[in-house]
């Protein structure tokens, strides 16, 4: 493929029309789903009553249910979904592998080790308040990523070696987490086990704030590098000919991916398969060879909010959101594995 063809595939100024239309459509669907999620509960709220309650007027019990119970949880689902979606889209795009999401690579497992270690330290008499949960997750996620990069070092950030090392690292870190659970009392272990399934129960503004702050800082970085990110789907010689510093862009985007995944994990636990599925769904819906990060983020928000709404309103027993995403994501992972084995190339 020539540099001229590359330039034609990756215009510098004009956004791709289909990506824009798909992103706007997804955003509209997300707004509608948000309104639905805010309306559903023990007592459903009509659209007019919902609007009044959001403004602070109307029956006191309705205002409380909407603003104090449902709204924080919905906002948390949105920011966690966006963070996981963007993180998965970036890692899959940079590593050019549809299986290379933070949960498969072990980044979420590293963040989980950091969080559970802090909980265990507090249960054993340590200074749990000295290390905030989001910071512990960031340190754990970044440490896992650094260790994976070290063990998989082969001069590039591509190929199956990174994926295989990441899967092995995820298994090892999960074992560390399970060991830490045996060192704390039953109550803290049970609470940690629920968190490890991926749950939004009993969470709200305090958990959403660090994730929202991370998105405000890191999404502009993604937007600035969006043009270079699109070039990474091509071979290295074409990337260089196009004037993109490939390795520098890859490292930067991977660090952003790790930070977003770690922050989302600290807030809701390692919600299974959201990062894996979101980017691939976004790419297929938009019908483009790369993964549009904003579309992947909106898709992740749709998945998390939709699964959480079903889990808390449509089932006899309220389930952690991670249970439903796992039920959807596990078959999709098998599909990706089968597709790669059949085609012999990344899907």
Short mmCIF file of C-alpha atoms in Angstrom, two decimals:
data_model
loop_
_atom_site.label_atom_id
_atom_site.label_comp_id
_atom_site.label_asym_id
_atom_site.label_seq_id
_atom_site.Cartn_x
_atom_site.Cartn_y
_atom_site.Cartn_z
CA UNK A 1 0.00 0.00 0.00
CA UNK A 2 1.47 3.35 -1.03
CA UNK A 3 1.74 6.51 1.02
CA UNK A 4 -0.77 8.11 -1.35
CA UNK A 5 -3.31 5.42 -0.58
CA UNK A 6 -2.59 5.83 3.12
CA UNK A 7 -3.25 9.55 2.92
CA UNK A 8 -6.53 8.85 1.15
CA UNK A 9 -7.62 6.42 3.85
CA UNK A 10 -6.67 8.77 6.67
CA UNK A 11 -7.71 12.35 5.83
CA UNK A 12 -6.19 14.91 8.13
CA UNK A 13 -9.02 17.35 8.52
CA UNK A 14 -12.43 16.07 7.49
CA UNK A 15 -13.99 13.57 9.93
CA UNK A 16 -15.33 10.37 8.48
CA UNK A 17 -19.01 10.83 7.91
CA UNK A 18 -20.12 7.38 8.96
CA UNK A 19 -18.15 7.57 12.21
CA UNK A 20 -19.72 10.93 13.03
CA UNK A 21 -23.24 9.72 12.26
CA UNK A 22 -22.75 6.52 14.24
CA UNK A 23 -21.28 8.41 17.21
CA UNK A 24 -24.17 10.89 17.28
CA UNK A 25 -26.71 8.07 16.98
CA UNK A 26 -25.07 6.17 19.82
CA UNK A 27 -25.06 9.31 21.97
CA UNK A 28 -28.79 9.77 21.35
CA UNK A 29 -29.46 6.15 22.31
CA UNK A 30 -27.40 6.67 25.44
CA UNK A 31 -29.46 9.72 26.43
CA UNK A 32 -32.68 7.72 25.97
CA UNK A 33 -31.30 4.81 27.98
CA UNK A 34 -30.20 7.22 30.73
CA UNK A 35 -33.74 8.63 30.97
CA UNK A 36 -35.12 5.10 31.13
CA UNK A 37 -32.67 4.06 33.84
CA UNK A 38 -33.56 7.13 35.93
CA UNK A 39 -37.25 6.31 35.55
CA UNK A 40 -37.11 2.66 36.64
CA UNK A 41 -37.00 1.53 40.24
CA UNK A 42 -39.19 0.17 43.02
CA UNK A 43 -41.70 2.79 41.92
CA UNK A 44 -41.40 3.85 38.28
CA UNK A 45 -41.33 7.56 37.49
CA UNK A 46 -43.16 9.16 34.59
CA UNK A 47 -41.22 11.44 32.19
CA UNK A 48 -42.84 14.62 33.56
CA UNK A 49 -42.25 13.58 37.17
CA UNK A 50 -38.66 12.64 36.31
CA UNK A 51 -37.99 16.07 34.84
CA UNK A 52 -39.45 17.75 37.92
CA UNK A 53 -37.49 15.52 40.28
CA UNK A 54 -34.21 16.28 38.51
CA UNK A 55 -34.95 19.96 39.10
CA UNK A 56 -35.63 19.30 42.79
CA UNK A 57 -39.41 19.70 42.74
CA UNK A 58 -42.26 17.24 43.12
CA UNK A 59 -43.01 14.62 45.79
CA UNK A 60 -40.20 14.26 48.29
CA UNK A 61 -39.91 10.50 47.93
CA UNK A 62 -39.65 10.81 44.12
CA UNK A 63 -36.99 13.50 44.36
CA UNK A 64 -35.01 11.36 46.78
CA UNK A 65 -35.30 8.23 44.63
CA UNK A 66 -34.21 10.03 41.47
CA UNK A 67 -31.51 12.37 42.75
CA UNK A 68 -30.06 10.45 45.67
CA UNK A 69 -30.48 6.80 44.66
CA UNK A 70 -30.68 6.45 40.87
CA UNK A 71 -28.74 9.45 39.52
CA UNK A 72 -25.37 8.69 41.23
CA UNK A 73 -25.53 5.09 40.10
CA UNK A 74 -26.43 6.02 36.53
CA UNK A 75 -23.61 8.56 36.35
CA UNK A 76 -21.19 5.97 37.73
CA UNK A 77 -22.32 3.45 35.10
CA UNK A 78 -21.79 6.05 32.37
CA UNK A 79 -18.27 7.11 33.36
CA UNK A 80 -17.16 3.53 34.07
CA UNK A 81 -18.53 2.36 30.72
CA UNK A 82 -16.86 5.19 28.82
CA UNK A 83 -13.53 4.54 30.57
CA UNK A 84 -13.60 0.80 29.90
CA UNK A 85 -14.75 1.31 26.30
CA UNK A 86 -12.00 3.79 25.43
CA UNK A 87 -9.38 1.72 27.27
CA UNK A 88 -10.31 -1.42 25.37
CA UNK A 89 -10.48 0.33 22.01
CA UNK A 90 -7.04 1.90 22.49
CA UNK A 91 -5.29 -1.29 23.59
CA UNK A 92 -6.86 -3.36 20.79
CA UNK A 93 -5.98 -0.72 18.21
CA UNK A 94 -2.41 -0.21 19.38
CA UNK A 95 -1.66 -3.92 19.68
CA UNK A 96 -3.68 -4.72 16.52
CA UNK A 97 -5.43 -7.61 18.24
CA UNK A 98 -9.16 -7.83 19.05
CA UNK A 99 -8.33 -9.89 22.16
CA UNK A 100 -5.93 -7.33 23.62
CA UNK A 101 -8.26 -5.64 26.10
CA UNK A 102 -7.26 -4.59 29.64
CA UNK A 103 -9.24 -7.40 31.28
CA UNK A 104 -7.65 -10.08 29.10
CA UNK A 105 -4.13 -8.60 29.33
CA UNK A 106 -4.15 -8.48 33.14
CA UNK A 107 -4.40 -4.72 33.64
CA UNK A 108 -7.73 -5.03 35.47
CA UNK A 109 -6.26 -7.89 37.51
CA UNK A 110 -3.32 -5.68 38.50
CA UNK A 111 -5.67 -2.90 39.54
CA UNK A 112 -7.68 -5.42 41.55
CA UNK A 113 -4.56 -6.55 43.39
CA UNK A 114 -3.84 -2.95 44.34
CA UNK A 115 -7.34 -2.36 45.66
CA UNK A 116 -7.63 -5.64 47.56
CA UNK A 117 -4.15 -5.10 49.02
CA UNK A 118 -5.28 -1.78 50.47
CA UNK A 119 -8.43 -3.38 51.88
CA UNK A 120 -6.35 -6.20 53.36
CA UNK A 121 -3.91 -3.71 54.90
CA UNK A 122 -6.79 -1.94 56.61
CA UNK A 123 -8.30 -5.20 57.84
CA UNK A 124 -4.94 -6.22 59.32
CA UNK A 125 -4.53 -2.93 61.16
CA UNK A 126 -2.68 -0.99 58.50
CA UNK A 127 -3.32 2.60 57.47
CA UNK A 128 -6.00 1.97 54.86
CA UNK A 129 -6.89 5.66 54.65
CA UNK A 130 -3.30 6.56 53.72
CA UNK A 131 -3.71 5.08 50.21
CA UNK A 132 -6.85 6.08 48.29
CA UNK A 133 -8.51 3.25 46.38
CA UNK A 134 -8.16 4.96 42.95
CA UNK A 135 -4.44 5.52 43.56
CA UNK A 136 -3.99 1.87 44.60
CA UNK A 137 -5.75 0.76 41.41
CA UNK A 138 -3.60 3.05 39.26
CA UNK A 139 -0.40 1.78 40.83
CA UNK A 140 -1.51 -1.83 40.45
CA UNK A 141 -2.57 -1.38 36.83
CA UNK A 142 0.58 0.50 35.82
CA UNK A 143 2.80 -2.02 37.62
CA UNK A 144 1.10 -4.90 35.82
CA UNK A 145 1.50 -3.13 32.47
CA UNK A 146 5.19 -2.44 33.13
CA UNK A 147 5.80 -6.06 34.08
CA UNK A 148 3.99 -7.31 30.97
CA UNK A 149 6.03 -4.97 28.77
CA UNK A 150 9.25 -6.16 30.44
CA UNK A 151 8.48 -9.85 30.05
CA UNK A 152 7.22 -9.45 26.49
CA UNK A 153 10.03 -7.15 25.35
CA UNK A 154 10.89 -7.98 21.76
CA UNK A 155 11.53 -4.54 20.31
CA UNK A 156 7.90 -3.76 19.49
CA UNK A 157 4.47 -3.49 21.06
CA UNK A 158 2.80 -5.85 18.62
CA UNK A 159 2.41 -9.56 18.11
CA UNK A 160 1.06 -12.50 20.05
CA UNK A 161 3.81 -12.44 22.66
CA UNK A 162 2.29 -9.46 24.50
CA UNK A 163 -1.12 -11.12 24.54
CA UNK A 164 0.21 -14.45 25.82
CA UNK A 165 2.28 -12.81 28.54
CA UNK A 166 -0.73 -10.69 29.51
CA UNK A 167 -2.98 -13.73 29.84
CA UNK A 168 -0.40 -15.47 32.01
CA UNK A 169 0.01 -12.33 34.11
CA UNK A 170 -3.75 -12.05 34.56
CA UNK A 171 -3.89 -15.60 35.89
CA UNK A 172 -0.99 -15.00 38.28
CA UNK A 173 -2.43 -11.73 39.59
CA UNK A 174 -5.84 -13.33 40.10
CA UNK A 175 -4.09 -15.90 42.29
CA UNK A 176 -2.48 -13.09 44.31
CA UNK A 177 -5.89 -11.49 44.80
CA UNK A 178 -7.37 -14.78 45.98
CA UNK A 179 -4.52 -15.17 48.46
CA UNK A 180 -5.11 -11.69 49.85
CA UNK A 181 -8.78 -12.55 50.37
CA UNK A 182 -7.73 -15.39 52.66
CA UNK A 183 -5.84 -12.96 54.90
CA UNK A 184 -8.79 -10.76 55.84
CA UNK A 185 -11.95 -11.35 57.88
CA UNK A 186 -15.14 -12.80 56.44
CA UNK A 187 -16.98 -9.46 56.12
CA UNK A 188 -14.18 -7.72 54.21
CA UNK A 189 -13.60 -10.83 52.08
CA UNK A 190 -17.29 -10.99 51.16
CA UNK A 191 -17.36 -7.29 50.33
CA UNK A 192 -14.24 -7.66 48.21
CA UNK A 193 -15.66 -10.72 46.43
CA UNK A 194 -18.77 -8.77 45.40
CA UNK A 195 -16.56 -5.92 44.17
CA UNK A 196 -14.43 -8.37 42.18
CA UNK A 197 -17.47 -9.53 40.20
CA UNK A 198 -17.99 -5.93 39.02
CA UNK A 199 -20.78 -4.17 40.84
CA UNK A 200 -22.39 -0.72 41.09
CA UNK A 201 -24.40 -1.60 44.20
CA UNK A 202 -24.07 0.91 47.06
CA UNK A 203 -21.78 3.14 45.00
CA UNK A 204 -22.25 6.69 43.85
CA UNK A 205 -20.64 10.12 43.61
CA UNK A 206 -17.51 9.30 45.64
CA UNK A 207 -16.60 6.48 43.25
CA UNK A 208 -17.66 8.32 40.09
CA UNK A 209 -15.64 11.49 40.78
CA UNK A 210 -12.12 10.04 40.26
CA UNK A 211 -13.20 8.30 37.04
CA UNK A 212 -14.82 11.48 35.72
CA UNK A 213 -11.69 13.47 36.58
CA UNK A 214 -9.54 10.91 34.77
CA UNK A 215 -11.75 11.17 31.69
CA UNK A 216 -11.49 14.97 31.70
CA UNK A 217 -7.69 14.73 31.75
CA UNK A 218 -7.11 11.75 29.45
CA UNK A 219 -9.80 12.05 26.76
CA UNK A 220 -8.23 15.26 25.36
CA UNK A 221 -4.96 13.33 25.00
CA UNK A 222 -6.81 10.68 23.02
CA UNK A 223 -8.40 13.34 20.81
CA UNK A 224 -5.06 15.03 20.14
CA UNK A 225 -3.54 11.69 19.13
CA UNK A 226 -6.62 10.47 17.22
CA UNK A 227 -5.06 11.18 13.84
CA UNK A 228 -1.88 9.27 14.72
CA UNK A 229 -3.91 6.49 16.33
CA UNK A 230 -5.66 5.82 13.03
CA UNK A 231 -2.31 5.30 11.34
CA UNK A 232 -1.30 2.50 13.72
CA UNK A 233 -3.42 -0.07 11.85
CA UNK A 234 -0.85 0.01 9.02
CA UNK A 235 2.63 -1.43 8.78
CA UNK A 236 5.49 0.38 10.44
CA UNK A 237 7.08 1.68 7.22
CA UNK A 238 3.82 3.37 6.16
CA UNK A 239 3.33 4.81 9.65
CA UNK A 240 6.82 6.31 9.51
CA UNK A 241 6.32 7.57 5.95
CA UNK A 242 3.18 9.35 7.10
CA UNK A 243 5.21 11.23 9.71
CA UNK A 244 3.90 9.44 12.80
CA UNK A 245 6.29 8.42 15.58
CA UNK A 246 4.78 5.00 16.02
CA UNK A 247 6.39 3.74 19.22
CA UNK A 248 5.94 7.03 21.06
CA UNK A 249 2.25 7.17 20.13
CA UNK A 250 1.75 3.53 21.10
CA UNK A 251 3.33 3.96 24.53
CA UNK A 252 1.31 7.10 25.22
CA UNK A 253 -1.99 5.52 24.19
CA UNK A 254 -1.26 2.35 26.15
CA UNK A 255 -0.54 4.39 29.29
CA UNK A 256 -3.84 6.23 28.78
CA UNK A 257 -5.60 2.88 28.32
CA UNK A 258 -4.08 1.47 31.51
CA UNK A 259 -5.01 4.57 33.54
CA UNK A 260 -8.62 4.56 32.32
CA UNK A 261 -9.03 0.84 32.94
CA UNK A 262 -7.51 1.12 36.43
CA UNK A 263 -9.74 4.06 37.42
CA UNK A 264 -12.85 2.28 36.16
CA UNK A 265 -11.83 -0.87 38.03
CA UNK A 266 -11.31 1.08 41.25
CA UNK A 267 -14.87 2.44 41.04
CA UNK A 268 -16.87 -0.62 39.97
CA UNK A 269 -14.52 -3.57 40.09
CA UNK A 270 -13.27 -5.45 37.03
CA UNK A 271 -16.56 -5.43 35.09
CA UNK A 272 -16.02 -8.37 32.78
CA UNK A 273 -15.64 -8.07 29.00
CA UNK A 274 -16.85 -4.46 28.61
CA UNK A 275 -13.43 -3.33 27.40
CA UNK A 276 -13.17 -6.39 25.15
CA UNK A 277 -16.55 -5.99 23.46
CA UNK A 278 -16.98 -2.21 23.17
CA UNK A 279 -14.22 -1.45 20.68
CA UNK A 280 -15.09 -4.35 18.38
CA UNK A 281 -18.79 -3.44 18.35
CA UNK A 282 -17.92 0.19 17.61
CA UNK A 283 -15.61 -0.78 14.74
CA UNK A 284 -18.17 -3.07 13.16
CA UNK A 285 -21.05 -0.61 13.51
CA UNK A 286 -19.01 2.22 12.01
CA UNK A 287 -17.57 -0.10 9.32
CA UNK A 288 -14.04 1.25 9.59
CA UNK A 289 -10.73 -0.59 9.88
CA UNK A 290 -9.67 1.17 13.09
CA UNK A 291 -11.53 1.63 16.40
CA UNK A 292 -12.94 5.16 16.94
CA UNK A 293 -12.18 5.78 20.64
CA UNK A 294 -15.13 8.06 21.41
CA UNK A 295 -17.56 5.65 19.77
CA UNK A 296 -16.00 2.80 21.73
CA UNK A 297 -16.48 4.81 24.94
CA UNK A 298 -20.14 5.51 24.20
CA UNK A 299 -20.65 1.84 23.34
CA UNK A 300 -19.09 0.86 26.66
CA UNK A 301 -21.44 3.24 28.48
CA UNK A 302 -24.43 1.69 26.68
CA UNK A 303 -23.32 -1.80 27.70
CA UNK A 304 -22.67 -1.00 31.36
CA UNK A 305 -25.76 1.15 31.87
CA UNK A 306 -27.99 -1.28 29.97
CA UNK A 307 -26.68 -4.30 31.88
CA UNK A 308 -26.97 -2.53 35.24
CA UNK A 309 -30.53 -1.37 34.50
CA UNK A 310 -31.56 -4.92 33.64
CA UNK A 311 -29.71 -6.34 36.65
CA UNK A 312 -31.45 -4.05 39.16
CA UNK A 313 -34.96 -3.84 37.68
CA UNK A 314 -35.80 -6.77 35.42
CA UNK A 315 -34.68 -9.75 37.49
CA UNK A 316 -36.15 -11.28 40.66
CA UNK A 317 -32.84 -10.75 42.47
CA UNK A 318 -30.57 -7.75 41.96
CA UNK A 319 -27.32 -8.99 40.43
CA UNK A 320 -23.91 -7.33 40.10
CA UNK A 321 -23.54 -5.79 36.66
CA UNK A 322 -20.44 -7.88 36.01
CA UNK A 323 -22.51 -11.06 36.03
CA UNK A 324 -24.60 -9.91 33.07
CA UNK A 325 -21.65 -8.51 31.10
CA UNK A 326 -19.84 -11.83 31.61
CA UNK A 327 -22.84 -13.74 30.27
CA UNK A 328 -22.67 -11.62 27.11
CA UNK A 329 -18.89 -11.26 26.87
CA UNK A 330 -17.84 -14.88 27.35
CA UNK A 331 -19.62 -16.15 24.20
CA UNK A 332 -18.24 -13.17 22.29
CA UNK A 333 -14.71 -14.06 23.40
CA UNK A 334 -15.25 -17.61 22.15
CA UNK A 335 -16.50 -16.16 18.86
CA UNK A 336 -13.36 -14.04 18.48
CA UNK A 337 -11.14 -17.03 19.22
CA UNK A 338 -12.97 -19.18 16.69
CA UNK A 339 -12.84 -16.42 14.07
CA UNK A 340 -9.09 -15.96 14.50
CA UNK A 341 -8.50 -19.73 14.25
CA UNK A 342 -10.64 -19.96 11.09
CA UNK A 343 -9.24 -16.91 9.31
CA UNK A 344 -5.70 -16.98 10.66
CA UNK A 345 -5.67 -13.18 10.90
CA UNK A 346 -7.00 -10.56 13.35
CA UNK A 347 -10.70 -9.90 12.82
#
